C-alpha angles and dihedrals in degrees: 000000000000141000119209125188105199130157095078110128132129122315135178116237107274092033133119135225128171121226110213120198107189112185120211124191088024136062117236094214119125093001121126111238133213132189119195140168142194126200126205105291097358132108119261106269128200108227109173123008131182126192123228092259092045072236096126128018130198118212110174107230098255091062097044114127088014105064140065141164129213141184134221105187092185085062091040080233128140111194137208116200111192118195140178078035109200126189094250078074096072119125155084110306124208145180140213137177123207121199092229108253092181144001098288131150135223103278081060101065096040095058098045133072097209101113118151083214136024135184144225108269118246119215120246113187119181120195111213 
């Protein structure tokens, strides 16, 4: 069982890159998703949450407008594309996926710890 974020790398400002988090032993369905990132000396931030249904999503406000998730059920992949990149984005970003255990939404999940899986960070650099 096992989740894995990939497709960081290096960027200029105003550039794009997809995240992808494939999932592999498990199937992402239904699951509520999190990404989240850290950067050197700065608290872990939620940037984009999903709840299980798709019902309710969570954008923190620096990536609003700039950033959007998406799912492709036959990859088992959930994605995050990031646009209009700037350099306070860089960071690790991570993913982790939560079984629901209650009818929460999507601010929720993007302001807990508690994820039944979590995966290895990928590096996004971007150069001003």
């Amino acid at each position: 069982v096992q989740l894995q974020a990939s497709g960081g790398g290096l960027v200029q400002a105003g550039g794009s890159l997809r995240l992808s988090c494939a999932a592999s032993g498990f199937t992402l369905d239904y699951f509520a998703i999190g990404w989240f990132r850290q950067a050197p000396g700065k608290e872990r931030e939620g940037v984009l949450c999903i709840n299980h249904s798709g019902s309710s999503t969570y954008y923190a406000d620096s990536v609003k407008g700039r950033f959007t998730i998406s799912r492709d059920y036959a990859k088992n992949t959930v994605y995050l594309q990031m646009n209009s990149l700037m350099p306070e984005d860089t960071a690790v970003y991570y993913c982790a996926a939560d079984w629901p255990k209650g009818a929460y939404d999507a601010n929720y999940y993007c302001h807990t710890d508690e994820y039944d899986y979590r995966g290895q960070g990928t590096q996004v650099t971007v150069s001003s």
